[in-house]
Amino acid sequence: MRRLGDVIPLPASVRPVTDATFRTLPGTTVSAPPGLAAVAAHLGQPLADDGAIRLVLDPALASEAYRLEITAESVTLTGGSAQGVYWGVQTLRQLGPDLPAGIIEDQPRYGYRSAMLDLARHFFTPAEVEAHIDLLAQFKINHLHLHLTDDQGWRLEIPGWPRLTEVSGGEGTGCDGTGPGFLTLTEYADLVAYAAARFVTIVPEIDMPGHVNAVQVAYPELTADGEPVEPRTDAEVGYSSLVAAKEETYAFVETVLKTVADLTPGPYLHIGGDECHSTPAADYRAFLDRVLPLPGALGKTVIGWHEIAAADLPTGAVVQYWRIEPVDDAVARAAADGHQVIVSPADRTYLDMKYDADSPLGLDWAGHVDVRRAYEWDPAERLPGVGEESILGVEAPLWSETLRSVADVQYQTFPRLPAVAEVGWSPRDSRDWESFRERLAAFGPVWTAAGINFHRSPEIDWH
Ligand code: TNX
């Protein structure tokens, strides 16, 4: 049996009270008000008016907070909103059928706890992404950033620009030409709804002005000289750019962002902005001066990779920090101006880095990221001038240059994603590597039974 606190991410407060146990049997009933019926279904137990497991809403709690009171006879799970109750359900599911008596009071450190999946370098189907969302939500991840476009492919249908997906989402696209496919408008909307039912917000990214070779293959009028360019399936970066001085550029960008905004109930649109090595600095700024305000005009908050901090940021713009070390102080200046920062340093959170020299998949430009490196760091200590109050949250990006299957996605994700999830959720002072590696060890048999392909890191004494 697990101890009450044997949960990832570690709850904010855990108080075992007696050595009594609540035993969940197949017939154990759950009661929930109508607004929590959908959340109750995630417990997989029968519903009843007077259930032994009671789900309750208490708006006095923060919306993601929950409180779990376990006695030998009953379980009461109270949440500040349906989302808070849902996180409590994840805690219950991790604890298994035998629940130690006691009280857990829990709420996240950061409101933005995210994973990113790169559908451009290799496309994953809606069913594959949905299964991945289920695994992320178990660790209380509440955003999934989808990198939908890059040099090697374009993965979202855009009305009026059919060649984006016909050509750049078709056969032969993706790294090594092995990752074709795209989401239709309906598939995308269904995916957003599937995620929302698990309290995960989809954050769509359209990467620009760089990372656009796939756009320019489909529409040569968007290149500087209007000449066609060759499709690319290699993993180079920084060679393609939209043209800041062409009006056609903005007609294209406006249609794309409007389409994505209309499909996206969540508050964020990510416009990329990274690695524009072939865009002159003045053009980069001119482009962003036109494009950064567009999401706001569509009712959305704009996010960009931290390079956008070189431009004039509109109020509310969010900056996503990804580098190994600070290049300059632009992110700190943005924070001083009141901008929120998503912290995703490559040498800690990049799930596409190799674990060690023997890793079969992944890249190593940011070094090797083993489980301990993904765990033992603090977002508020990472960047001078970017303290706790400037941090929106953390993200673990998974770029897919070397990935060819869902099994590959899982191998890179587990067990590092749980480490980053705990960094984003648990109180700073409660985090402890020895405690984490013990709690993580218990997931070995769980993942094995579920058929999840995880890396059996030698840092963990797997059960
Ligand atoms: C850098 S991090 C990139 C991506 C690559 C990734 C590989 C960032 C914003 N851009 O284009 O896929 O490295 O690790």
Coordinates of C-alpha atoms and ligand atoms in Angstrom, one line a residue:
M1 CA 0.0 0.0 0.0
R2 CA 1.2 3.5 -0.8
R3 CA 1.7 6.0 2.0
L4 CA -0.6 9.0 1.9
G5 CA 2.0 11.3 0.5
D6 CA 3.2 8.9 -2.2
V7 CA 2.0 11.1 -5.0
I8 CA 3.6 13.0 -7.9
P9 CA 3.6 16.0 -7.8
L10 CA 4.0 16.0 -4.0
P11 CA 1.0 17.6 -2.4
A12 CA 1.4 20.9 -0.5
S13 CA 0.2 19.4 2.8
V14 CA -0.1 15.7 3.9
R15 CA -1.3 14.7 7.3
P16 CA -1.8 11.0 8.0
V17 CA -4.1 10.7 11.1
T18 CA -4.5 7.0 12.0
D19 CA -3.3 3.8 10.5
A20 CA -6.9 3.1 9.3
T21 CA -7.5 2.5 5.6
F22 CA -10.4 3.2 3.2
R23 CA -10.7 0.3 0.8
T24 CA -12.1 1.0 -2.7
L25 CA -14.0 -2.0 -4.0
P26 CA -15.6 -2.4 -7.5
G27 CA -19.0 -1.5 -5.9
T28 CA -17.8 1.5 -3.9
T29 CA -20.1 4.4 -4.7
V30 CA -19.5 8.0 -5.5
S31 CA -21.8 11.0 -5.0
A32 CA -21.4 14.2 -6.9
P33 CA -23.5 17.3 -7.6
P34 CA -24.6 17.6 -11.3
G35 CA -21.7 19.9 -12.1
L36 CA -19.2 17.3 -11.0
A37 CA -20.8 14.2 -12.7
A38 CA -18.2 14.3 -15.6
V39 CA -15.3 14.5 -13.1
A40 CA -16.8 11.7 -11.0
A41 CA -16.8 9.5 -14.1
H42 CA -13.0 9.6 -14.1
L43 CA -13.0 7.6 -10.9
G44 CA -14.7 4.7 -12.7
Q45 CA -16.9 3.8 -9.7
P46 CA -20.8 3.6 -9.7
L47 CA -22.7 6.8 -8.8
A48 CA -25.1 6.9 -5.9
D49 CA -27.0 9.6 -3.9
D50 CA -25.1 8.9 -0.7
G51 CA -21.8 7.6 -1.9
A52 CA -18.9 6.5 0.3
I53 CA -16.7 8.8 -1.8
R54 CA -18.2 12.3 -1.9
L55 CA -17.2 15.0 -4.4
V56 CA -17.9 18.6 -3.2
L57 CA -17.4 22.1 -4.6
D58 CA -16.3 24.9 -2.2
P59 CA -15.7 28.1 -4.1
A60 CA -13.8 29.4 -1.0
L61 CA -10.9 27.3 -2.2
A62 CA -8.7 28.5 -5.1
S63 CA -9.9 27.0 -8.4
E64 CA -7.2 24.4 -8.8
A65 CA -7.0 23.6 -5.0
Y66 CA -8.5 20.5 -3.4
R67 CA -8.8 18.9 0.0
L68 CA -9.0 15.2 0.5
E69 CA -10.3 13.7 3.8
I70 CA -9.9 10.0 4.1
T71 CA -11.3 7.9 7.0
A72 CA -11.9 4.2 7.3
E73 CA -15.6 4.8 6.2
S74 CA -15.5 7.6 3.7
V75 CA -13.6 9.8 1.4
T76 CA -14.5 13.5 1.0
L77 CA -12.9 15.3 -1.9
T78 CA -13.6 19.1 -2.0
G79 CA -12.4 21.3 -4.8
G80 CA -12.4 25.0 -5.5
S81 CA -13.8 24.2 -8.9
A82 CA -14.4 21.1 -11.1
Q83 CA -10.7 21.4 -12.1
G84 CA -9.6 21.3 -8.4
V85 CA -11.8 18.2 -7.9
Y86 CA -10.3 16.6 -11.0
W87 CA -6.7 17.1 -9.6
G88 CA -7.9 15.4 -6.4
V89 CA -9.2 12.5 -8.5
Q90 CA -5.7 12.2 -10.0
T91 CA -4.3 12.0 -6.5
L92 CA -6.8 9.3 -5.5
R93 CA -6.0 7.3 -8.7
Q94 CA -2.3 7.4 -7.9
L95 CA -2.9 6.2 -4.4
G96 CA -4.7 3.1 -5.6
P97 CA -7.6 1.2 -4.1
D98 CA -6.3 1.2 -0.5
L99 CA -6.3 4.8 0.8
P100 CA -4.5 5.6 4.1
A101 CA -6.6 7.7 6.4
G102 CA -5.6 11.4 6.7
I103 CA -6.0 14.8 5.1
I104 CA -4.3 16.2 2.0
E105 CA -4.6 19.9 1.3
D106 CA -3.2 20.8 -2.0
Q107 CA -2.8 23.6 -4.6
P108 CA -0.3 24.4 -7.3
R109 CA 2.7 26.7 -7.0
Y110 CA 2.2 27.9 -10.7
G111 CA -1.0 28.1 -12.7
Y112 CA 0.7 27.3 -16.0
R113 CA 2.2 23.7 -16.0
S114 CA 2.7 22.6 -19.5
A115 CA 4.1 20.1 -21.9
M116 CA 4.8 20.8 -25.6
L117 CA 4.6 18.3 -28.4
D118 CA 6.1 19.0 -31.9
L119 CA 3.7 17.8 -34.5
A120 CA 5.6 19.5 -37.3
R121 CA 8.8 17.5 -37.4
H122 CA 6.7 14.3 -36.9
F123 CA 2.9 14.2 -37.0
F124 CA 1.0 12.4 -34.3
T125 CA -2.6 11.5 -34.9
P126 CA -5.5 13.0 -32.8
A127 CA -5.9 9.6 -31.0
E128 CA -2.2 9.5 -30.2
V129 CA -2.3 13.1 -28.8
E130 CA -5.4 12.3 -26.8
A131 CA -3.8 9.3 -25.2
H132 CA -0.8 11.5 -24.4
I133 CA -3.1 14.1 -22.8
D134 CA -4.5 11.5 -20.4
L135 CA -1.0 10.6 -19.3
L136 CA 0.0 14.3 -18.8
A137 CA -3.1 15.1 -16.8
Q138 CA -2.3 12.3 -14.3
F139 CA 0.6 14.6 -13.2
K140 CA -1.6 17.7 -13.0
I141 CA -0.2 19.2 -16.2
N142 CA -2.9 21.8 -17.3
H143 CA -1.6 23.1 -20.7
L144 CA -0.5 21.3 -23.8
H145 CA 1.4 23.5 -26.2
L146 CA 1.2 22.1 -29.8
H147 CA 4.0 23.1 -32.1
L148 CA 1.9 23.0 -35.3
T149 CA 4.2 24.4 -37.9
D150 CA 7.9 24.3 -38.8
D151 CA 10.3 24.0 -41.8
Q152 CA 9.4 20.4 -42.3
G153 CA 5.6 20.5 -42.1
W154 CA 2.4 22.4 -41.6
R155 CA -0.2 20.4 -39.5
L156 CA -3.4 22.5 -39.3
E157 CA -6.0 23.0 -42.0
I158 CA -6.3 26.7 -42.9
P159 CA -9.4 27.7 -45.0
G160 CA -8.3 29.7 -48.1
W161 CA -4.7 28.3 -47.9
P162 CA -5.3 24.7 -48.9
R163 CA -1.8 23.9 -50.1
L164 CA -0.4 24.4 -46.6
T165 CA -1.8 21.0 -45.6
E166 CA -2.2 19.4 -49.1
V167 CA 1.5 19.9 -49.9
S168 CA 3.2 20.6 -46.5
G169 CA 1.1 18.2 -44.5
G170 CA 1.2 15.4 -47.1
E171 CA 3.4 12.4 -47.9
G172 CA 7.1 12.9 -47.4
T173 CA 6.9 15.7 -44.9
G174 CA 8.4 15.7 -41.4
C175 CA 12.0 14.9 -40.5
D176 CA 13.4 12.3 -42.9
G177 CA 10.0 12.5 -44.6
T178 CA 8.6 10.0 -42.1
G179 CA 6.0 12.1 -40.4
P180 CA 3.1 13.1 -42.7
G181 CA -0.3 14.2 -41.7
F182 CA -2.3 17.2 -40.5
L183 CA -5.4 18.1 -38.3
T184 CA -8.6 19.1 -40.0
L185 CA -10.5 21.9 -38.4
T186 CA -12.9 19.4 -36.9
E187 CA -10.1 17.2 -35.6
Y188 CA -8.4 20.1 -34.0
A189 CA -11.7 21.3 -32.4
D190 CA -12.4 17.7 -31.1
L191 CA -8.8 17.6 -29.7
V192 CA -9.3 20.9 -27.9
A193 CA -12.6 19.6 -26.4
Y194 CA -11.0 16.3 -25.4
A195 CA -8.2 18.2 -23.6
A196 CA -10.7 20.5 -21.9
A197 CA -12.6 17.6 -20.5
R198 CA -9.4 16.8 -18.7
F199 CA -8.8 20.4 -17.7
V200 CA -6.0 20.7 -20.1
T201 CA -5.8 23.9 -22.2
I202 CA -4.4 23.6 -25.7
V203 CA -1.9 26.3 -26.6
P204 CA -1.5 26.4 -30.4
E205 CA 1.8 27.6 -31.9
I206 CA 2.2 29.0 -35.4
D207 CA 6.0 29.6 -35.6
M208 CA 7.1 32.7 -37.4
P209 CA 8.8 34.7 -39.0
G210 CA 11.4 31.8 -39.1
H211 CA 10.8 28.1 -39.3
V212 CA 8.5 28.6 -42.4
N213 CA 10.1 26.6 -45.2
A214 CA 6.9 24.4 -45.3
V215 CA 4.8 27.6 -45.9
Q216 CA 7.1 28.8 -48.7
V217 CA 7.1 25.4 -50.4
A218 CA 3.3 25.6 -50.5
Y219 CA 3.1 29.3 -51.4
P220 CA 6.2 30.7 -53.2
E221 CA 4.7 34.1 -53.3
L222 CA 5.7 34.3 -49.6
T223 CA 9.4 34.1 -50.4
A224 CA 11.6 37.1 -50.9
D225 CA 11.9 36.7 -54.6
G226 CA 8.7 34.8 -55.2
E227 CA 10.7 31.8 -56.5
P228 CA 9.8 28.2 -55.3
V229 CA 11.9 26.6 -52.6
E230 CA 12.6 22.9 -52.1
P231 CA 10.9 20.9 -49.3
R232 CA 13.3 20.2 -46.4
T233 CA 13.3 17.1 -44.2
D234 CA 16.6 17.7 -42.4
A235 CA 16.8 19.1 -38.9
E236 CA 18.6 22.4 -39.7
V237 CA 17.1 25.6 -38.2
G238 CA 17.3 29.3 -38.9
Y239 CA 17.4 29.4 -42.7
S240 CA 13.8 30.4 -43.6
S241 CA 11.9 33.6 -43.0
L242 CA 8.7 35.3 -43.9
V243 CA 9.4 38.7 -45.5
A244 CA 8.7 41.7 -43.3
A245 CA 8.5 44.1 -46.2
K246 CA 5.8 42.2 -48.2
E247 CA 2.1 42.9 -47.6
E248 CA 1.2 39.3 -48.6
T249 CA 3.0 38.2 -45.5
Y250 CA 0.5 39.9 -43.2
A251 CA -2.6 38.8 -45.2
F252 CA -1.3 35.2 -44.6
V253 CA -0.5 35.7 -41.0
E254 CA -3.8 37.4 -40.2
T255 CA -5.9 34.6 -41.8
V256 CA -3.9 32.0 -40.0
L257 CA -4.1 33.6 -36.6
K258 CA -7.9 34.4 -37.0
T259 CA -8.5 30.7 -37.9
V260 CA -6.6 29.5 -34.9
A261 CA -8.1 32.0 -32.5
D262 CA -11.6 31.0 -33.7
L263 CA -10.9 27.4 -32.9
T264 CA -9.3 28.0 -29.6
P265 CA -11.3 28.6 -26.5
G266 CA -8.1 28.9 -24.4
P267 CA -6.6 32.3 -23.7
Y268 CA -3.3 31.9 -25.5
L269 CA -1.9 32.0 -29.0
H270 CA 1.9 31.2 -29.4
I271 CA 3.5 32.9 -32.4
G272 CA 6.9 31.3 -32.1
G273 CA 9.6 33.9 -32.9
D274 CA 12.6 31.7 -32.2
E275 CA 15.9 31.2 -34.1
C276 CA 15.3 33.7 -36.8
H277 CA 19.0 33.6 -37.9
S278 CA 18.2 34.6 -41.4
T279 CA 15.9 37.5 -40.6
P280 CA 17.8 40.8 -40.3
A281 CA 17.2 42.3 -36.8
A282 CA 15.4 45.3 -38.2
D283 CA 13.0 43.1 -40.2
Y284 CA 12.4 40.8 -37.2
R285 CA 11.3 43.9 -35.2
A286 CA 9.2 45.3 -38.0
F287 CA 7.5 41.9 -38.4
L288 CA 6.8 41.6 -34.7
D289 CA 5.6 45.2 -34.5
R290 CA 2.8 44.1 -36.9
V291 CA 2.2 40.6 -35.6
L292 CA 2.5 40.7 -31.8
P293 CA -0.7 42.9 -31.4
L294 CA -2.8 40.5 -33.6
P295 CA -3.7 37.9 -30.9
G296 CA -4.8 40.7 -28.6
A297 CA -7.1 42.0 -31.2
L298 CA -8.6 38.5 -31.5
G299 CA -9.2 38.4 -27.7
K300 CA -6.1 36.2 -27.0
T301 CA -2.9 36.6 -25.0
V302 CA 0.2 36.4 -27.2
I303 CA 3.1 34.1 -26.2
G304 CA 6.4 34.0 -28.0
W305 CA 9.8 32.3 -27.5
H306 CA 12.1 34.7 -25.5
E307 CA 13.7 36.2 -28.7
I308 CA 10.5 38.3 -29.0
A309 CA 11.7 40.3 -25.9
A310 CA 13.9 42.2 -28.4
A311 CA 10.8 43.8 -29.8
D312 CA 8.3 46.1 -28.2
L313 CA 5.9 43.8 -26.4
P314 CA 2.2 44.6 -26.1
T315 CA 0.8 44.7 -22.6
G316 CA 0.2 41.2 -21.3
A317 CA 2.5 39.4 -23.8
V318 CA 4.1 36.3 -22.3
V319 CA 7.7 35.4 -22.9
Q320 CA 8.9 31.7 -23.0
Y321 CA 12.5 31.3 -22.0
W322 CA 14.2 28.3 -23.5
R323 CA 18.0 28.9 -23.6
I324 CA 20.8 27.3 -21.6
E325 CA 22.2 30.5 -20.2
P326 CA 20.9 34.2 -20.4
V327 CA 22.1 35.7 -23.7
D328 CA 21.3 39.2 -22.7
D329 CA 19.0 40.9 -20.2
A330 CA 16.0 41.3 -22.6
V331 CA 13.9 38.8 -20.7
A332 CA 14.7 40.5 -17.3
R333 CA 13.7 43.8 -18.8
A334 CA 10.4 42.3 -20.0
A335 CA 9.8 41.0 -16.5
A336 CA 10.6 44.4 -15.0
D337 CA 7.9 45.8 -17.4
G338 CA 5.4 43.4 -16.0
H339 CA 5.5 40.6 -18.5
Q340 CA 5.0 37.0 -17.3
V341 CA 7.6 34.4 -18.2
I342 CA 7.2 30.7 -18.9
V343 CA 10.4 28.9 -17.8
S344 CA 11.5 26.0 -20.0
P345 CA 15.4 26.0 -20.0
A346 CA 16.6 23.4 -22.5
D347 CA 19.2 21.9 -20.1
R348 CA 16.5 21.1 -17.5
T349 CA 13.1 20.7 -19.2
Y350 CA 13.7 19.7 -22.8
L351 CA 12.3 16.2 -23.2
D352 CA 14.0 15.8 -26.5
M353 CA 17.5 15.9 -25.0
K354 CA 19.2 12.5 -24.5
Y355 CA 19.2 11.2 -20.9
D356 CA 22.8 10.1 -21.2
A357 CA 25.4 9.1 -23.8
D358 CA 23.7 5.8 -24.5
S359 CA 20.3 7.2 -25.2
P360 CA 18.9 5.8 -28.4
L361 CA 16.8 8.9 -29.2
G362 CA 17.1 12.6 -28.8
L363 CA 19.6 15.5 -29.3
D364 CA 22.3 16.7 -27.1
W365 CA 23.0 20.4 -27.9
A366 CA 21.8 21.3 -24.4
G367 CA 23.7 18.5 -22.8
H368 CA 22.3 15.3 -21.3
V369 CA 19.2 15.7 -19.2
D370 CA 18.8 12.9 -16.7
V371 CA 16.0 12.7 -14.2
R372 CA 17.8 14.4 -11.5
R373 CA 18.7 17.4 -13.8
A374 CA 15.1 17.7 -14.8
Y375 CA 14.1 17.7 -11.1
E376 CA 16.8 19.6 -9.1
W377 CA 16.5 23.2 -10.2
D378 CA 14.2 26.1 -9.4
P379 CA 12.3 28.3 -11.9
A380 CA 12.7 31.4 -9.6
E381 CA 16.4 31.0 -9.4
R382 CA 17.1 30.4 -13.1
L383 CA 17.2 33.9 -14.5
P384 CA 18.5 37.1 -12.8
G385 CA 15.7 39.6 -12.7
V386 CA 13.0 37.0 -13.2
G387 CA 11.7 36.2 -9.7
E388 CA 8.7 34.2 -8.5
E389 CA 6.2 37.0 -9.2
S390 CA 7.2 37.2 -12.9
I391 CA 6.8 33.4 -13.5
L392 CA 3.6 32.2 -15.1
G393 CA 4.9 28.6 -14.9
V394 CA 7.0 25.9 -16.4
E395 CA 6.9 23.8 -19.6
A396 CA 8.6 20.6 -20.8
P397 CA 8.9 20.8 -24.6
L398 CA 9.3 17.7 -26.7
W399 CA 10.7 18.4 -30.2
S400 CA 10.3 15.5 -32.5
E401 CA 13.2 15.5 -34.9
T402 CA 14.3 12.0 -33.7
L403 CA 10.9 10.6 -32.8
R404 CA 9.0 8.2 -35.1
S405 CA 6.3 6.7 -32.9
V406 CA 4.2 7.2 -29.7
A407 CA 6.5 4.7 -28.0
D408 CA 9.3 7.2 -28.7
V409 CA 7.2 10.1 -27.3
Q410 CA 6.6 8.1 -24.1
Y411 CA 10.3 7.1 -23.8
Q412 CA 11.4 10.7 -23.8
T413 CA 8.5 11.9 -21.6
F414 CA 8.7 9.3 -18.8
P415 CA 10.1 9.7 -16.3
R416 CA 11.2 13.3 -16.8
L417 CA 7.8 14.9 -17.3
P418 CA 6.8 13.9 -13.7
A419 CA 9.9 15.7 -12.5
V420 CA 9.0 18.9 -14.2
A421 CA 5.4 18.6 -13.1
E422 CA 6.6 18.5 -9.5
V423 CA 8.8 21.6 -10.1
G424 CA 5.7 23.4 -11.3
W425 CA 3.2 22.2 -8.7
S426 CA 4.9 21.5 -5.3
P427 CA 6.0 24.1 -2.8
R428 CA 9.6 25.0 -3.3
D429 CA 10.8 24.0 0.1
S430 CA 9.1 20.6 0.0
R431 CA 11.0 19.4 -3.0
D432 CA 13.6 16.7 -2.3
W433 CA 15.4 14.4 -4.8
E434 CA 15.5 11.4 -2.5
S435 CA 11.8 11.7 -1.8
F436 CA 11.1 12.1 -5.5
R437 CA 13.1 9.2 -6.6
E438 CA 11.4 6.9 -4.1
R439 CA 7.9 8.0 -5.1
L440 CA 8.9 7.7 -8.8
A441 CA 10.1 4.1 -8.3
A442 CA 6.5 3.0 -7.7
F443 CA 5.5 4.0 -11.2
G444 CA 7.6 1.3 -12.7
P445 CA 5.0 -1.5 -12.3
V446 CA 2.2 1.0 -13.1
W447 CA 3.7 2.0 -16.4
T448 CA 4.7 -1.5 -17.3
A449 CA 1.1 -2.8 -16.6
A450 CA -0.3 0.1 -18.8
G451 CA 2.1 -0.7 -21.6
I452 CA 3.9 2.7 -21.4
N453 CA 7.3 2.8 -22.8
F454 CA 9.4 4.6 -20.2
H455 CA 13.1 5.0 -19.7
R456 CA 14.3 2.7 -16.9
S457 CA 16.7 5.3 -15.6
P458 CA 19.5 3.8 -13.5
E459 CA 19.0 6.8 -11.1
I460 CA 15.8 5.1 -9.8
D461 CA 15.5 1.9 -7.9
W462 CA 12.4 0.8 -9.8
H463 CA 9.9 -1.4 -8.0
Ligands
TNX1 C1 15.6 24.6 -30.7 S1 14.0 25.7 -28.6 C2 14.4 24.9 -31.3 C3 13.7 24.0 -32.1 C4 14.4 22.6 -32.1 C5 15.0 22.3 -30.8 C6 15.6 21.0 -30.7 C7 13.4 26.4 -29.8 C8 12.5 27.5 -29.5 N1 13.7 26.1 -31.0 O1 13.5 24.4 -33.4 O2 13.5 21.6 -32.5 O3 16.0 23.3 -30.5 O4 16.0 20.7 -29.3

